[in-house]
């Protein structure tokens, strides 16, 4: 099985979040930074723990509630 190169699934992050060894990584949406990861893979970053993913999965950018704007927005590093 051929695997895809390392893919940054958090382009707006100052640290980056990288999927390694996935069969395929599909970008679903630029604004919400949603990605579908096919196959067994490892998610690595230098500001969080590495995460082994054994199955296909959907990865979205973390969303938090801002009480000042009273809106949900992407979490910032």
GROMACS .gro file of C-alpha atoms in nm:
model
   77
    1UNK     CA    1   0.000   0.000   0.000
    2UNK     CA    2   0.136   0.342  -0.095
    3UNK     CA    3   0.104   0.616   0.168
    4UNK     CA    4   0.070   0.989   0.123
    5UNK     CA    5   0.349   1.227   0.229
    6UNK     CA    6   0.321   1.426   0.552
    7UNK     CA    7   0.022   1.664   0.534
    8UNK     CA    8  -0.034   1.972   0.753
    9UNK     CA    9  -0.400   1.958   0.856
   10UNK     CA   10  -0.388   2.287   1.050
   11UNK     CA   11  -0.249   2.547   0.808
   12UNK     CA   12  -0.355   2.841   1.029
   13UNK     CA   13  -0.176   2.697   1.335
   14UNK     CA   14   0.155   2.855   1.432
   15UNK     CA   15   0.286   2.504   1.520
   16UNK     CA   16   0.124   2.288   1.252
   17UNK     CA   17  -0.045   1.952   1.297
   18UNK     CA   18   0.084   1.680   1.066
   19UNK     CA   19  -0.070   1.352   0.951
   20UNK     CA   20   0.194   1.088   0.872
   21UNK     CA   21   0.158   0.755   0.686
   22UNK     CA   22  -0.209   0.802   0.584
   23UNK     CA   23  -0.338   0.627   0.275
   24UNK     CA   24  -0.502   0.954   0.167
   25UNK     CA   25  -0.580   1.296   0.319
   26UNK     CA   26  -0.870   1.486   0.164
   27UNK     CA   27  -0.925   1.856   0.237
   28UNK     CA   28  -1.300   1.905   0.273
   29UNK     CA   29  -1.312   2.276   0.353
   30UNK     CA   30  -1.056   2.561   0.363
   31UNK     CA   31  -1.242   2.788   0.604
   32UNK     CA   32  -1.313   2.531   0.878
   33UNK     CA   33  -0.994   2.335   0.803
   34UNK     CA   34  -1.181   2.005   0.783
   35UNK     CA   35  -0.992   1.697   0.657
   36UNK     CA   36  -1.086   1.334   0.600
   37UNK     CA   37  -0.799   1.094   0.670
   38UNK     CA   38  -0.808   0.749   0.512
   39UNK     CA   39  -0.618   0.460   0.661
   40UNK     CA   40  -0.403   0.409   0.967
   41UNK     CA   41  -0.192   0.718   1.046
   42UNK     CA   42  -0.022   0.923   1.315
   43UNK     CA   43  -0.108   1.285   1.401
   44UNK     CA   44   0.198   1.473   1.529
   45UNK     CA   45   0.262   1.828   1.648
   46UNK     CA   46   0.522   1.991   1.866
   47UNK     CA   47   0.271   2.144   2.109
   48UNK     CA   48   0.049   1.836   2.174
   49UNK     CA   49   0.090   1.461   2.219
   50UNK     CA   50   0.118   1.241   1.908
   51UNK     CA   51  -0.200   1.046   1.836
   52UNK     CA   52  -0.217   0.708   1.661
   53UNK     CA   53  -0.529   0.677   1.445
   54UNK     CA   54  -0.614   0.317   1.357
   55UNK     CA   55  -0.913   0.387   1.129
   56UNK     CA   56  -1.040   0.648   0.884
   57UNK     CA   57  -1.134   0.969   1.062
   58UNK     CA   58  -1.260   1.325   1.023
   59UNK     CA   59  -1.042   1.602   1.168
   60UNK     CA   60  -1.178   1.954   1.230
   61UNK     CA   61  -1.014   2.260   1.377
   62UNK     CA   62  -1.108   2.311   1.743
   63UNK     CA   63  -1.388   2.563   1.790
   64UNK     CA   64  -1.435   2.768   2.108
   65UNK     CA   65  -1.702   3.010   2.227
   66UNK     CA   66  -1.592   3.374   2.260
   67UNK     CA   67  -1.815   3.538   2.524
   68UNK     CA   68  -1.714   3.888   2.410
   69UNK     CA   69  -1.826   3.846   2.049
   70UNK     CA   70  -2.092   3.590   2.151
   71UNK     CA   71  -1.979   3.370   1.861
   72UNK     CA   72  -1.798   3.044   1.803
   73UNK     CA   73  -1.455   3.081   1.642
   74UNK     CA   74  -1.147   2.873   1.566
   75UNK     CA   75  -0.921   2.814   1.863
   76UNK     CA   76  -0.586   2.993   1.848
   77UNK     CA   77  -0.243   2.858   1.951
   0.00000   0.00000   0.00000
